mmCIF file of C-alpha atoms and ligand atoms in Angstrom:
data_model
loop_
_atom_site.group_PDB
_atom_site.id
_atom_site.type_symbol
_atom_site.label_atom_id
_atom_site.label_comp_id
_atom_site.label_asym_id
_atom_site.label_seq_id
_atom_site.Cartn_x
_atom_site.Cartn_y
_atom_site.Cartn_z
ATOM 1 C CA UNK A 55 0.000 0.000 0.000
ATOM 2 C CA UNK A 56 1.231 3.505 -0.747
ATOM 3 C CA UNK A 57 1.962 5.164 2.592
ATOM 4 C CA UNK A 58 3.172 9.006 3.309
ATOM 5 C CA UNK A 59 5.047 9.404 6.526
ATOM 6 C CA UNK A 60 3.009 12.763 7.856
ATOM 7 C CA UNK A 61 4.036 14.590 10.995
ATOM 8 C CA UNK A 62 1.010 17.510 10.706
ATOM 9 C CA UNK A 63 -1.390 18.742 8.701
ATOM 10 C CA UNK A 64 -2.912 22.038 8.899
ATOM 11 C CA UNK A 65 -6.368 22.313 6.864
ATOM 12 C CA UNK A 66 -6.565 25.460 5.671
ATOM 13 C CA UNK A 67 -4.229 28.226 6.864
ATOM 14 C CA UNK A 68 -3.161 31.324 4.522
ATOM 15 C CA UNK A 69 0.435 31.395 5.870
ATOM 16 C CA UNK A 70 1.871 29.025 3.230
ATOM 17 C CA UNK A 71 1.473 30.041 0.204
ATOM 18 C CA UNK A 72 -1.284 32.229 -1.853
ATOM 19 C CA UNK A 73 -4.280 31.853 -0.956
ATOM 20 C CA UNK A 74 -6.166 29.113 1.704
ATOM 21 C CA UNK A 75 -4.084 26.149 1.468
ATOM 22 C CA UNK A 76 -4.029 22.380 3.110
ATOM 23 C CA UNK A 77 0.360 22.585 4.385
ATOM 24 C CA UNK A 78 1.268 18.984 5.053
ATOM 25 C CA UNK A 79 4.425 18.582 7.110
ATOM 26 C CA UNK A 80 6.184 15.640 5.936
ATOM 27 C CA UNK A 81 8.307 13.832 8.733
ATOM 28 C CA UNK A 82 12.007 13.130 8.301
ATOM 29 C CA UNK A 83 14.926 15.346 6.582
ATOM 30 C CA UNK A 84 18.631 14.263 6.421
ATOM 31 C CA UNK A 85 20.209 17.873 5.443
ATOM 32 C CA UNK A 86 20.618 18.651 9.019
ATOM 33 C CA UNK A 87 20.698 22.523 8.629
ATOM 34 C CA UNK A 88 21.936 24.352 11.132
ATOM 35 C CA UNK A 89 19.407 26.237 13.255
ATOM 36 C CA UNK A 90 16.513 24.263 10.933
ATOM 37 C CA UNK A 91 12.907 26.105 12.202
ATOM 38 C CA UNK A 92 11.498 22.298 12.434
ATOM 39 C CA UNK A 93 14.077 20.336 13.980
ATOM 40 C CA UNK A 94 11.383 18.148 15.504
ATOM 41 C CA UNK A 95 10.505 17.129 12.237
ATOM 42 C CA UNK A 96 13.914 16.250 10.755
ATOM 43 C CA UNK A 97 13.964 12.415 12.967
ATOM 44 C CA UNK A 98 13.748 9.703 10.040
ATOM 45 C CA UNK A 99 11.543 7.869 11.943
ATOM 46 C CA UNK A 100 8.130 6.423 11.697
ATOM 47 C CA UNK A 101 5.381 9.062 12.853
ATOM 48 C CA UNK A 102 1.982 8.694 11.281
ATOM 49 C CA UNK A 103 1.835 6.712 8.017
ATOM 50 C CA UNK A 104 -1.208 7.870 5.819
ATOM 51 C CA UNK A 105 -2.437 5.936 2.632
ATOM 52 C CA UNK A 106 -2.703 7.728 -0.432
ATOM 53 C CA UNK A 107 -6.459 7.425 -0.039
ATOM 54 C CA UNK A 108 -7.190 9.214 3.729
ATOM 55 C CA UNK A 109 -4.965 11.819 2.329
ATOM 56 C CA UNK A 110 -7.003 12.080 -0.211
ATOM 57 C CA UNK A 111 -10.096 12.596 1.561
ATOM 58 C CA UNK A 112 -8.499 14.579 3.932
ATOM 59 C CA UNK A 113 -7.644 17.285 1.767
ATOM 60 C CA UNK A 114 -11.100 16.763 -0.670
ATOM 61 C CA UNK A 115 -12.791 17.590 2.363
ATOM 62 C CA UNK A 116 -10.365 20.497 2.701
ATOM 63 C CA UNK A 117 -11.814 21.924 -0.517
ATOM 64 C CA UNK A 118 -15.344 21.549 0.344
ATOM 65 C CA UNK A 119 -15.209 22.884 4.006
ATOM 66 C CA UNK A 120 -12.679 25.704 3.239
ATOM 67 C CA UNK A 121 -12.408 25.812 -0.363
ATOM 68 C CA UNK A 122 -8.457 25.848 -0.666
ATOM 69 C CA UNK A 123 -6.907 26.329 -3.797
ATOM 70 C CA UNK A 124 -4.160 23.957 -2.885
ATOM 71 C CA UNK A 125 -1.527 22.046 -1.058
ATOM 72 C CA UNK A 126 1.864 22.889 0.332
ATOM 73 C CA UNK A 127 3.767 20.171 0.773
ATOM 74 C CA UNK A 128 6.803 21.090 3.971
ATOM 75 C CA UNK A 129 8.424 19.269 6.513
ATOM 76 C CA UNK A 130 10.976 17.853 7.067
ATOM 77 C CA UNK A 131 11.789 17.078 3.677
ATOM 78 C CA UNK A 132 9.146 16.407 1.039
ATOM 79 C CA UNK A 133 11.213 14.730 -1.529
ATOM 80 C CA UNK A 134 12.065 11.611 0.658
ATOM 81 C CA UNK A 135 8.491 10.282 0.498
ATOM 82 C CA UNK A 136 8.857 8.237 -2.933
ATOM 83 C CA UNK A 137 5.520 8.159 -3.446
ATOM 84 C CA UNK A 138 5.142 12.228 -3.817
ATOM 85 C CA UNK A 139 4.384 12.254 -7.247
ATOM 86 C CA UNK A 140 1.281 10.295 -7.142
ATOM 87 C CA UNK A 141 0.165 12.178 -4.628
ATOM 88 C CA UNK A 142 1.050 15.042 -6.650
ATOM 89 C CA UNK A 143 -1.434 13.737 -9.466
ATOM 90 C CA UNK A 144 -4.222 13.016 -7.585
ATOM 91 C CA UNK A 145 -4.076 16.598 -6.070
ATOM 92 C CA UNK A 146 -3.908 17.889 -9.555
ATOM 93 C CA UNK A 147 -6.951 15.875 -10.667
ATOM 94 C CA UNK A 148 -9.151 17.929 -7.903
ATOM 95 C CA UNK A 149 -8.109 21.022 -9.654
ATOM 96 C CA UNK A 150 -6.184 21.669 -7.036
ATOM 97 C CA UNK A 151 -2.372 23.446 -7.209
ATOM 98 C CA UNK A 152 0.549 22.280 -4.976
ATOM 99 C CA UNK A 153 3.502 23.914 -3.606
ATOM 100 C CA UNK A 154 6.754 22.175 -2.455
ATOM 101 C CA UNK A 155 9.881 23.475 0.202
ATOM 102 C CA UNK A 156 12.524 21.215 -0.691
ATOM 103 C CA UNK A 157 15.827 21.980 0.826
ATOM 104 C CA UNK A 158 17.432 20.076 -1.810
ATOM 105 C CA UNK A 159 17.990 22.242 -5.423
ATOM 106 C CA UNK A 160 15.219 21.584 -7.850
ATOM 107 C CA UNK A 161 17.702 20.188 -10.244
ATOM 108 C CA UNK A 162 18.445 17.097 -8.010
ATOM 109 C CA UNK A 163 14.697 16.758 -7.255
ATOM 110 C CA UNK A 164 12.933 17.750 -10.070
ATOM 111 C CA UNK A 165 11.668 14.206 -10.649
ATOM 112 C CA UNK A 166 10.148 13.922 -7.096
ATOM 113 C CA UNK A 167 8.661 17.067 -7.353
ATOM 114 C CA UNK A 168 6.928 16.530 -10.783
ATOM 115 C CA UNK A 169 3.467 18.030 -11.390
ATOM 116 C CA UNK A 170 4.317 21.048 -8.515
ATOM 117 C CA UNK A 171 3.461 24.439 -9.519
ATOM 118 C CA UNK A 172 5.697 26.256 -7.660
ATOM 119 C CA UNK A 173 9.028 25.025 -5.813
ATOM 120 C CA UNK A 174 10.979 26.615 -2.891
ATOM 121 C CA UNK A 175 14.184 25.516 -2.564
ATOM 122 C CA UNK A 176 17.735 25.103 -0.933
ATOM 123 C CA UNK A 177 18.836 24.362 2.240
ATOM 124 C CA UNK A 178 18.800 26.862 5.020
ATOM 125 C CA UNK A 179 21.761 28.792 5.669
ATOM 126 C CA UNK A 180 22.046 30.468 9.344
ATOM 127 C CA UNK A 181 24.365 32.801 8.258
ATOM 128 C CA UNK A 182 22.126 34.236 5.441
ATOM 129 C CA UNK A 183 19.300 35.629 7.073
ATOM 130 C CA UNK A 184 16.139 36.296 4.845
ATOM 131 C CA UNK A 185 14.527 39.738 5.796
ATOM 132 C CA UNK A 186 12.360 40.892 2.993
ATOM 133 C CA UNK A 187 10.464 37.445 1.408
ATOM 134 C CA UNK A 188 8.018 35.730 3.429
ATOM 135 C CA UNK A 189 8.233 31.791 4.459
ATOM 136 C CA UNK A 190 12.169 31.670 3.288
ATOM 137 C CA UNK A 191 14.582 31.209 6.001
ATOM 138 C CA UNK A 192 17.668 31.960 4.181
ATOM 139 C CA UNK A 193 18.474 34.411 1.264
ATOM 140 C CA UNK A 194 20.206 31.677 -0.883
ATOM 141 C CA UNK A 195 16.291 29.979 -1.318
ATOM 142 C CA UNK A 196 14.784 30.658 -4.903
ATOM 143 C CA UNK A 197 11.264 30.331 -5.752
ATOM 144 C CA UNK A 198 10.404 28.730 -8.612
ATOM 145 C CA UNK A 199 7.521 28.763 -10.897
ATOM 146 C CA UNK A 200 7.406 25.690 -12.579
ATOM 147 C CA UNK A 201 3.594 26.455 -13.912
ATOM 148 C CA UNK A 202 1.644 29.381 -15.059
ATOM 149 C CA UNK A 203 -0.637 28.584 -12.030
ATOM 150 C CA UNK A 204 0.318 31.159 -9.566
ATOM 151 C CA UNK A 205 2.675 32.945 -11.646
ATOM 152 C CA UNK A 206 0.681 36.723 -11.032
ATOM 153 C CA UNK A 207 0.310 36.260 -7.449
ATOM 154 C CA UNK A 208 3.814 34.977 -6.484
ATOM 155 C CA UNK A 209 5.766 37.686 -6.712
ATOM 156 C CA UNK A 210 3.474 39.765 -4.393
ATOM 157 C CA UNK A 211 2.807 37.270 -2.434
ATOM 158 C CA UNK A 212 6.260 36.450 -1.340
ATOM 159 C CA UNK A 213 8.035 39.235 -1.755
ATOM 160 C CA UNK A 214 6.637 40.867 1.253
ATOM 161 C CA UNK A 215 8.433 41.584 5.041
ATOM 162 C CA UNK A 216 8.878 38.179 5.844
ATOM 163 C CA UNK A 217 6.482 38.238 9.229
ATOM 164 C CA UNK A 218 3.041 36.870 8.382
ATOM 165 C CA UNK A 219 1.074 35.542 12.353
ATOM 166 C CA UNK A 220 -1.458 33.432 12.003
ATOM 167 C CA UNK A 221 -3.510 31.433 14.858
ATOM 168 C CA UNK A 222 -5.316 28.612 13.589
ATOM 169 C CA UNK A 223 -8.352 27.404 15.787
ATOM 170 C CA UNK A 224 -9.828 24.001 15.074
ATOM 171 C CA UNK A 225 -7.953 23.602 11.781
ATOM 172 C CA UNK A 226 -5.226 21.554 12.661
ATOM 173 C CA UNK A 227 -5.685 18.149 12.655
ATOM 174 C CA UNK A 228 -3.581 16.553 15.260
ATOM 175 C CA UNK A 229 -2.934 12.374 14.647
ATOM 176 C CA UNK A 230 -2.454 10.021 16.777
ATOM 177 C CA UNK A 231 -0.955 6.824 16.806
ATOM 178 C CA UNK A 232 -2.035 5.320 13.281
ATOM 179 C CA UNK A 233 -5.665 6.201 12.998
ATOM 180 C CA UNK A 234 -6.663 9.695 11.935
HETATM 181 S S1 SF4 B 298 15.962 21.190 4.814
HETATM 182 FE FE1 SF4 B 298 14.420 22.194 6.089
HETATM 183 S S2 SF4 B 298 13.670 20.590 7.486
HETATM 184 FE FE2 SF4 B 298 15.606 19.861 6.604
HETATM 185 S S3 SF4 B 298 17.149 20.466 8.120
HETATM 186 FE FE3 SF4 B 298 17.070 22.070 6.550
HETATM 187 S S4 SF4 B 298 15.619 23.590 7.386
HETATM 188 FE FE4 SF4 B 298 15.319 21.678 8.540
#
């Protein structure tokens, strides 16, 4: 069975991207940045496995209760689940547009990250501090537009002070053990 090792998922939040967006926080990274924002979600360990189909319905049910326009895929790092561009599809065939952190360069990843409309990525460097773009940690990160999709919007949307506060009530969905 195809299984995605998930640490969170928020269901609709406005911090990660344009516009309301499902952000699912994949678990496990291996870069090891120095001063990483998520170290509690670099472990390559087991945390909750989700089948390509509750994801699924998760984030269908996303669209209907909140109407996001997407996913953003962060973690940890996406591009260790193998499975990512499945899931990738299977977004796309809701008519809904994905977004992908990678700290990796897209060059190395580009397979993994096939079918994303936009990609952020690069590792995070301490020592480069990024003060005007929101969501990047380090000035070396690029954003790239690999799709017309939210090619308008990007550039406003990120390029922005980087402070964005959002509380999210009820919208989290927290998982235990292996049932959601
Ligand atoms: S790539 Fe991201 S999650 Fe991985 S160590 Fe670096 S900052 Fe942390």
């Amino acid at each position: 069975m195809i299984k995605f090792n998930v640490a969170a998922i928020n269901l609709c939040t406005e911090a990660e991207g344009p516009y309301k967006r499902l952000t699912i926080w994949f678990q496990g990274c291996n870069l090891h940045c120095e001063g990483c924002c998520n170290p509690d979600f670099q472990p390559l360990i087991p945390k909750h496995f989700l089948c390509l189909d509750q994801l699924l319905e998760i984030i269908s049910d996303a669209k209907e209760r909140f109407g996001i326009d997407g996913v953003t895929y962060s973690g940890g790092e996406p591009t260790l689940q193998q499975n990512l561009p499945l899931l990738t599809e299977k977004i796309k065939e809701l008519g809904l547009g994905v977004i992908s952190f990678t700290g990796r360069r897209y060059g190395e990843v580009e397979d993994i990250l096939c079918g994303c409309d936009v990609v952020l990525d690069g590792s995070y460097q301490k020592d480069k501090p990024e003060k005007k773009r929101r969501l990047l940690g380090s000035e070396n990160q690029r954003i790239l537009c690999i799709t017309d999709r939210y090619r308008d919007c990007i550039d406003e949307w990120f390029v922005y002070p980087n402070s964005i506060n959002e509380i999210n009530i009820g919208k989290t969905l927290v998982i235990n053990g292996d049932k959601i």
